[in-house]
PDB file of C-alpha atoms in Angstrom:
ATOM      1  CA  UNK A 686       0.000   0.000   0.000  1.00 64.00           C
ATOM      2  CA  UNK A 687       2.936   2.155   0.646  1.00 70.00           C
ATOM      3  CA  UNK A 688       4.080   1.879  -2.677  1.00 75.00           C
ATOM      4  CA  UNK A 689       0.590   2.650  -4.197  1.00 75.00           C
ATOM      5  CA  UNK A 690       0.856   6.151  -2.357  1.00 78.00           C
ATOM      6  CA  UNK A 691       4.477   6.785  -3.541  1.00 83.00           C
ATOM      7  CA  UNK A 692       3.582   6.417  -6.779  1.00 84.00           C
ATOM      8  CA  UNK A 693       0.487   8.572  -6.530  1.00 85.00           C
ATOM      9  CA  UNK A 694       2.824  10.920  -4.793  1.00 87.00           C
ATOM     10  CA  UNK A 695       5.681  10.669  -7.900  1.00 87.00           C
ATOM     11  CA  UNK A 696       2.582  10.713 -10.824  1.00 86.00           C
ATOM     12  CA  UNK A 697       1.637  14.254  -9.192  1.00 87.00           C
ATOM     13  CA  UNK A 698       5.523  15.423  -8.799  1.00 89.00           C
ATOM     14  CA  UNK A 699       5.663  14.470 -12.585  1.00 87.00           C
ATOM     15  CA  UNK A 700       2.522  15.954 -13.786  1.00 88.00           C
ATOM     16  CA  UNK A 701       2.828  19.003 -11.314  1.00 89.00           C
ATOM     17  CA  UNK A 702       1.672  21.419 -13.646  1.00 90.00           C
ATOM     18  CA  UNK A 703      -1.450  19.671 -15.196  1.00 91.00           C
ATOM     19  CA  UNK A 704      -2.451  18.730 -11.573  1.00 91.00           C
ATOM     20  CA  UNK A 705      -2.479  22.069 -10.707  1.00 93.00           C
ATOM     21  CA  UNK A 706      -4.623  22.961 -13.588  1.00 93.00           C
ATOM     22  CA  UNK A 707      -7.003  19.927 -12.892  1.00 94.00           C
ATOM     23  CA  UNK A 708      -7.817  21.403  -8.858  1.00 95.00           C
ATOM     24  CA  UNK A 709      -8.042  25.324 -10.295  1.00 95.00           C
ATOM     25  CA  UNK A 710     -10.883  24.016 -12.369  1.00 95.00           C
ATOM     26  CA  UNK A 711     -12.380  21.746 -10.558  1.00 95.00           C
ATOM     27  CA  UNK A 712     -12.569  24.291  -7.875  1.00 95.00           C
ATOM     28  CA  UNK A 713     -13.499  26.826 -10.252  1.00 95.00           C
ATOM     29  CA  UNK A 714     -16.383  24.320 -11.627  1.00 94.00           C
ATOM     30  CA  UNK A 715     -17.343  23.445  -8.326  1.00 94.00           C
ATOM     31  CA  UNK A 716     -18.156  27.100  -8.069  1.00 93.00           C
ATOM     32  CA  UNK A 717     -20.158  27.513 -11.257  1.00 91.00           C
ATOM     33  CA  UNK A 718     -21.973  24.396 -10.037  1.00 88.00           C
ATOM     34  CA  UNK A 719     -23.535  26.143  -7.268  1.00 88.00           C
ATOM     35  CA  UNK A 720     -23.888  29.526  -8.559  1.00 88.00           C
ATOM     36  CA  UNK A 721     -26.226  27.661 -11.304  1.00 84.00           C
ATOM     37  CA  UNK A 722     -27.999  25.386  -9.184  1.00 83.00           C
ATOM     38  CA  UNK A 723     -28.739  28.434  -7.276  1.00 81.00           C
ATOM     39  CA  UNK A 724     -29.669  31.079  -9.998  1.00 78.00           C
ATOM     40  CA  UNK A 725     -30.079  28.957 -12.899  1.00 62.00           C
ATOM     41  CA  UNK A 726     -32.729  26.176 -11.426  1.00 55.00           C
ATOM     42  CA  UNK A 727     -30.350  22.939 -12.713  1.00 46.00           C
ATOM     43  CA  UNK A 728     -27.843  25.579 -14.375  1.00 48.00           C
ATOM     44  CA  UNK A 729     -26.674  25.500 -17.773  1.00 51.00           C
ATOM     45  CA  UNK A 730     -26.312  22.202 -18.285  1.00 53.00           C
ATOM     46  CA  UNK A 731     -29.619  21.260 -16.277  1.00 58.00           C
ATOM     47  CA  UNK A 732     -29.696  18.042 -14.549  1.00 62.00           C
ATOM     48  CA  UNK A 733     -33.223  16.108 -13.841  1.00 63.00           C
ATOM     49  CA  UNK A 734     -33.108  14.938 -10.285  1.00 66.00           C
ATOM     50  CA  UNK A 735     -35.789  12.660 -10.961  1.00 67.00           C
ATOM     51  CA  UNK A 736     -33.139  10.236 -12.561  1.00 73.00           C
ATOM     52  CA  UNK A 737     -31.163  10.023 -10.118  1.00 81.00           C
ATOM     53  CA  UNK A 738     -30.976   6.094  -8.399  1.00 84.00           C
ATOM     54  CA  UNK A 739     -30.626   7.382  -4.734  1.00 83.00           C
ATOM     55  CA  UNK A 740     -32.828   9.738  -4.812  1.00 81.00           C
ATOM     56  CA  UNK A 741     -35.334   7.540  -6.253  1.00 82.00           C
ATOM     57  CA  UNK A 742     -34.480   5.180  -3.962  1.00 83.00           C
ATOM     58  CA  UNK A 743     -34.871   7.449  -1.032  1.00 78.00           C
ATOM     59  CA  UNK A 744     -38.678   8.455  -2.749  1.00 78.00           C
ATOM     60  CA  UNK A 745     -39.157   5.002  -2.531  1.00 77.00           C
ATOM     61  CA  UNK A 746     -39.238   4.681  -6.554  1.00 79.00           C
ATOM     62  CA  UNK A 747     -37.041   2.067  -7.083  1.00 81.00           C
ATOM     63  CA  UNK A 748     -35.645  -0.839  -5.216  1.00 83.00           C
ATOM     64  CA  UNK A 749     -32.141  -1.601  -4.259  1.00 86.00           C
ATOM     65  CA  UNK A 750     -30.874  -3.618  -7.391  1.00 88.00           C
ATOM     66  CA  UNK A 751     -32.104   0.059  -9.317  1.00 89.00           C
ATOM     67  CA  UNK A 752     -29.930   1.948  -6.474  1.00 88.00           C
ATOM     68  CA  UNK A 753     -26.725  -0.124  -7.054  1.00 91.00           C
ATOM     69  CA  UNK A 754     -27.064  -0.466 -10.465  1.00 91.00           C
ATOM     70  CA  UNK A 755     -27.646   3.101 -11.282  1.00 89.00           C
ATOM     71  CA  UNK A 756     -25.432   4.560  -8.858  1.00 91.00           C
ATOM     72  CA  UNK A 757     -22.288   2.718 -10.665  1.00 92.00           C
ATOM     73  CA  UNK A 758     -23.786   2.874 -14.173  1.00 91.00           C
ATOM     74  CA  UNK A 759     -23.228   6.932 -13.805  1.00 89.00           C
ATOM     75  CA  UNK A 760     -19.930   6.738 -12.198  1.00 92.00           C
ATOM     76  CA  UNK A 761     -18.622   4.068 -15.032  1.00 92.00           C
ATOM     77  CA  UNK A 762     -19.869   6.069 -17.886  1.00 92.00           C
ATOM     78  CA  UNK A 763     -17.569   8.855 -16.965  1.00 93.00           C
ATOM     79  CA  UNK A 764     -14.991   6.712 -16.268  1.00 94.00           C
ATOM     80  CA  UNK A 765     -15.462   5.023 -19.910  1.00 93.00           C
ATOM     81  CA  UNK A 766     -15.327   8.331 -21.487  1.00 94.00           C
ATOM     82  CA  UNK A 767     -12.246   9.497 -19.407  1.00 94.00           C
ATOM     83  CA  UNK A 768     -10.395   6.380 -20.131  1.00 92.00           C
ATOM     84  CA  UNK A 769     -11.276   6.469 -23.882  1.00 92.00           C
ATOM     85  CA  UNK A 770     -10.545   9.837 -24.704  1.00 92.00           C
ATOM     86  CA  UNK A 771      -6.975   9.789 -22.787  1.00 90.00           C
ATOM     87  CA  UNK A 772      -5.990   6.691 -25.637  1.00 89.00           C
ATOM     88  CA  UNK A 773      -4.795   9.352 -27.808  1.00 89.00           C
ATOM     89  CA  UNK A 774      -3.029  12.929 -26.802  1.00 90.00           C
ATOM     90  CA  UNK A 775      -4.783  14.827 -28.834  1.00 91.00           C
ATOM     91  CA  UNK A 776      -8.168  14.228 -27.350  1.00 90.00           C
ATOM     92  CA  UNK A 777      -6.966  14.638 -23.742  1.00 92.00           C
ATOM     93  CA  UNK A 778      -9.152  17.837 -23.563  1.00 93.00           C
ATOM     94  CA  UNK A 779     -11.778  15.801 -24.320  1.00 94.00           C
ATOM     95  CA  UNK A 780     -11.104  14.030 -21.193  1.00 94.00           C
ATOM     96  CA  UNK A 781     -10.885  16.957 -19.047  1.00 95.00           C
ATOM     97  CA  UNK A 782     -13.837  17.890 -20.152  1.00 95.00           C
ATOM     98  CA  UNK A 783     -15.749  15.370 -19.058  1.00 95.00           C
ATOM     99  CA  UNK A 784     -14.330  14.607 -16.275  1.00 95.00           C
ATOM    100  CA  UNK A 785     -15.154  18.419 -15.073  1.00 95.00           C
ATOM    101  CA  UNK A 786     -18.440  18.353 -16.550  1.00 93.00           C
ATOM    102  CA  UNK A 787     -18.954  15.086 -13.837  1.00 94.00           C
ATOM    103  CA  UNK A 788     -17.965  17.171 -11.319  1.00 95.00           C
ATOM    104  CA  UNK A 789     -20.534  19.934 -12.201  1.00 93.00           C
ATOM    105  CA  UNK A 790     -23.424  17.461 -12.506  1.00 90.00           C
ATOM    106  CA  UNK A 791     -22.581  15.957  -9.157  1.00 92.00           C
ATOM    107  CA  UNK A 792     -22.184  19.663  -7.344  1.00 92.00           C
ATOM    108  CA  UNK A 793     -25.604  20.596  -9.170  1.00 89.00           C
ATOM    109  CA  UNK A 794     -27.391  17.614  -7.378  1.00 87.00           C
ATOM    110  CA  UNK A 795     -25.391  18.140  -3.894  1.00 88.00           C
ATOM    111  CA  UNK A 796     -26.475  21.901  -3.787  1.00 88.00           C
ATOM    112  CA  UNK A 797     -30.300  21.399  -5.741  1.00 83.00           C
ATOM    113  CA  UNK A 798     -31.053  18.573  -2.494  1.00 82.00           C
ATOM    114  CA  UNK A 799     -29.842  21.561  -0.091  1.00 82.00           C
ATOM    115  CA  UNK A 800     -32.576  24.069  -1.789  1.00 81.00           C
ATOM    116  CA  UNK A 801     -35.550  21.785  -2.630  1.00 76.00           C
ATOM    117  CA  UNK A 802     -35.490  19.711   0.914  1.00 72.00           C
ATOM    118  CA  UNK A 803     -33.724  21.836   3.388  1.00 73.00           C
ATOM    119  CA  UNK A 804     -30.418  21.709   4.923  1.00 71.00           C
ATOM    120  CA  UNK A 805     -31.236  20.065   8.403  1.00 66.00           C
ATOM    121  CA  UNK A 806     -34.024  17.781   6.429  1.00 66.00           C
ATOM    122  CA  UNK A 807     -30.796  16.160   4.912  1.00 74.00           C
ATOM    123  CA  UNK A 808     -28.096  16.930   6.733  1.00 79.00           C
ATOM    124  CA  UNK A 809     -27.447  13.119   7.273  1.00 82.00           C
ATOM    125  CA  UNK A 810     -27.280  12.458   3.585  1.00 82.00           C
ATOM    126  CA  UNK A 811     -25.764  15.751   2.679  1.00 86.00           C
ATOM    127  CA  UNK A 812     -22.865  15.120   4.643  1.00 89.00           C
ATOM    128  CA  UNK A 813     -22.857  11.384   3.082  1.00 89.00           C
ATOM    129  CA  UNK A 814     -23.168  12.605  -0.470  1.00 90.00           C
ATOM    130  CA  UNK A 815     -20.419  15.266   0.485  1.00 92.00           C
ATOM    131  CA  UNK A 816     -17.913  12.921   1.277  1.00 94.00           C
ATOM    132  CA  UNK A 817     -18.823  10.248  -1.237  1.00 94.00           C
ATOM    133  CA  UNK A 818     -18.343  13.110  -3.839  1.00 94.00           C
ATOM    134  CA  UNK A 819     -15.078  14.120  -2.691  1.00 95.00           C
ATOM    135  CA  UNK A 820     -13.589  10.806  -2.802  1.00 95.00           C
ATOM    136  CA  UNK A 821     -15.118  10.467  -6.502  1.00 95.00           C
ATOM    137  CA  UNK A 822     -13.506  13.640  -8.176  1.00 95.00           C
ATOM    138  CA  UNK A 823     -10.086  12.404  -6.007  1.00 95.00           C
ATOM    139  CA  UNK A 824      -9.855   9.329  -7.405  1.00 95.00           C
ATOM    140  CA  UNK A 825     -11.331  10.053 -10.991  1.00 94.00           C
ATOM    141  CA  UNK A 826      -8.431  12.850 -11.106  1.00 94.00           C
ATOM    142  CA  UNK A 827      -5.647  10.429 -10.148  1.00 93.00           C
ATOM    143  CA  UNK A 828      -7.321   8.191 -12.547  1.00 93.00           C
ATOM    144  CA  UNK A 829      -6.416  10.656 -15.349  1.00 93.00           C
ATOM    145  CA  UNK A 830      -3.490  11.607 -14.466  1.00 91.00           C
ATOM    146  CA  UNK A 831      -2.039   7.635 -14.214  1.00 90.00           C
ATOM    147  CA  UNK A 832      -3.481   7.682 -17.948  1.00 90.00           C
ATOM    148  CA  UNK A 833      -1.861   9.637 -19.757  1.00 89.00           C
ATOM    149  CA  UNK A 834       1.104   7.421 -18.667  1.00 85.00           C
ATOM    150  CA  UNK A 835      -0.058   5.097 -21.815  1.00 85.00           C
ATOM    151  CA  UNK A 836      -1.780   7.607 -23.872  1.00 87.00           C
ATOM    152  CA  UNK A 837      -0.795   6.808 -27.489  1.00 83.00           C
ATOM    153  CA  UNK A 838       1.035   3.894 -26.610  1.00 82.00           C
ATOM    154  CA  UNK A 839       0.562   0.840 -28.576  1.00 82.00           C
ATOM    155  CA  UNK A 840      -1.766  -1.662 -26.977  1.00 80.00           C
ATOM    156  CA  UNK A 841      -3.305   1.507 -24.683  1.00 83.00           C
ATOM    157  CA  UNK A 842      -6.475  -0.736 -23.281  1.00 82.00           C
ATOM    158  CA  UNK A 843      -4.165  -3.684 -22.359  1.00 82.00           C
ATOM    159  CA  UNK A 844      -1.119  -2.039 -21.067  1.00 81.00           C
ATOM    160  CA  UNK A 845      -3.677   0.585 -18.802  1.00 83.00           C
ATOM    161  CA  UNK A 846      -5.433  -2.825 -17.299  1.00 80.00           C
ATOM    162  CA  UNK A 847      -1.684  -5.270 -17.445  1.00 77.00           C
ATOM    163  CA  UNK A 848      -1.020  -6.937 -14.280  1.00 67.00           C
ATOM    164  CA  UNK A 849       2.278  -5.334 -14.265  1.00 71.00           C
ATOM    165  CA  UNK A 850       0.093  -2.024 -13.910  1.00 69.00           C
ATOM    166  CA  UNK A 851      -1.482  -2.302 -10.257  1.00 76.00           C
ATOM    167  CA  UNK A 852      -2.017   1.377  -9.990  1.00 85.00           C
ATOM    168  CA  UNK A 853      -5.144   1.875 -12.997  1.00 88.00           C
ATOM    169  CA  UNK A 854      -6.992  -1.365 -11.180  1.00 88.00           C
ATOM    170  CA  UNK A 855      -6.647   0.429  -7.617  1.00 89.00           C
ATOM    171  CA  UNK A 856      -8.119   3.153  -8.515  1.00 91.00           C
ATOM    172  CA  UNK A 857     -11.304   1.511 -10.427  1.00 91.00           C
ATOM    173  CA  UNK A 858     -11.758  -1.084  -7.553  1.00 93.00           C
ATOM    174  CA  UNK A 859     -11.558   1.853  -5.095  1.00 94.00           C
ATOM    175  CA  UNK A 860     -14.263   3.825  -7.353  1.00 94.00           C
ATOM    176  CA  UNK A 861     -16.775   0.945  -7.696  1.00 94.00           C
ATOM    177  CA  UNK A 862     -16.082   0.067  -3.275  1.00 95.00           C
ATOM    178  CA  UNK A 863     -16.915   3.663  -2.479  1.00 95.00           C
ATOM    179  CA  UNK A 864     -20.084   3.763  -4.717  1.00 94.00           C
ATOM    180  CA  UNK A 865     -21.095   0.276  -3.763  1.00 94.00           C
ATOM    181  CA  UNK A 866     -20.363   1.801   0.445  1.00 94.00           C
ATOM    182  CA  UNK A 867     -22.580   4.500  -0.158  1.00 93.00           C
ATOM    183  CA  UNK A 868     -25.135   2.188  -1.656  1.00 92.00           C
ATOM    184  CA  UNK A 869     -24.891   0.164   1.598  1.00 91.00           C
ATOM    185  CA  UNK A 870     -25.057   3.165   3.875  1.00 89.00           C
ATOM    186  CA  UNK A 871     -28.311   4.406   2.264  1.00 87.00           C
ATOM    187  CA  UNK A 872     -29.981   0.939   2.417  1.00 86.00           C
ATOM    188  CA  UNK A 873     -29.135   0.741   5.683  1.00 85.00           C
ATOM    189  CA  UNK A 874     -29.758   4.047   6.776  1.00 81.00           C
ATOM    190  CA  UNK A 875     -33.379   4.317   4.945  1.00 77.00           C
ATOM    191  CA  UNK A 876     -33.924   1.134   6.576  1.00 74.00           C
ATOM    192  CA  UNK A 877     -34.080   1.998  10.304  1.00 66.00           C
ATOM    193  CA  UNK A 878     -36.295   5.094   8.860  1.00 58.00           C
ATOM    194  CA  UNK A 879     -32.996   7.931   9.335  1.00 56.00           C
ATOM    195  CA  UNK A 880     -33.532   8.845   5.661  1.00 53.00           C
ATOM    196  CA  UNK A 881     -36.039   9.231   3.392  1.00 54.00           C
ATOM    197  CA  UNK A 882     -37.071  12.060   0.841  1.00 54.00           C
ATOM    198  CA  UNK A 883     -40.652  12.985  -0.082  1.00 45.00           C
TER     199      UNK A 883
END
């Protein structure tokens, strides 16, 4: 394990200056986020609560197999994009781009539950979503950054995923354990009545 944090702690001594530029804007989006969920009612890029699984679940809309199954469904398509669009350097932005534009969607639906149910009506699951977000954007960043170790190489898919490469396969078991946690929490949780949305 030691060795999986030295070499997170080498990838960002490498890639100082593109790490830097990846917490600017993800700070910087994590500001727009709110600003539009605020004045914008979804922002921009508007975002329908109603589709998301734990907040169905919550409603009661859905069951737990929806919950689980959406929850990493959303986190995997981002990841799909992010590790597709880092196979070649020239589409890196493209990367970026959706990477940040995850962590938009997921500040819009943080700050829109804060609005429409109240902040002590969900301060429970605000401060679960909080911290399952966080961990999300940290890992999904380190994922990107470990990419572009392989980016045009040949064999990209199979080198990024080699058991010689322990680092890429940390990260995305880490990504689907936290989302598959936070499933658990909520089903427990919303079972002994402590959270529920109506």
């Amino acid at each position: 394990m030691n060795l999986f944090f030295n070499s997170i702690l080498n990838q960002i001594r490498v890639r100082k200056g593109l790490f830097i530029v990846l917490i600017i804007s993800t700070i910087v989006v994590i500001v727009l986020g709110v600003i539009s969920a605020i004045n914008l009612d979804g922002g921009v890029l508007p975002i329908d609560l109603s589709n998301i699984a734990f907040i169905r679940y919550l409603k009661g809309d859905c069951g737990v197999f929806f919950l689980i199954f959406g929850t990493i469904l959303n986190l995997l398509l981002f990841y799909s994009l992010i590790l597709l669009f880092c196979c070649k350097r020239f589409l890196i932005p493209f990367a970026i781009i959706f990477y940040l534009y995850f962590v938009y969607s997921q500040i819009v639906i943080f700050t829109s539950l804060i609005l429409l149910y109240g902040f002590f009506n969900t301060l429970i699951l605000i401060l679960l979503l909080l911290i399952y977000i966080l961990l999300e954007i940290v890992l999904l960043m380190l994922f990107l950054l470990f990419l572009l170790n392989y980016t045009d190489s040949f064999g990209y898919f199979k080198n990024c995923f080699s058991s010689n490469n322990s680092n890429l396969i940390i990260l995305t078991l880490a990504l689907i354990v936290i989302s598959i946690l936070f499933c658990v929490v909520l089903i427990v949780l919303k079972s002994f009545v402590i959270l529920l949305i109506y």
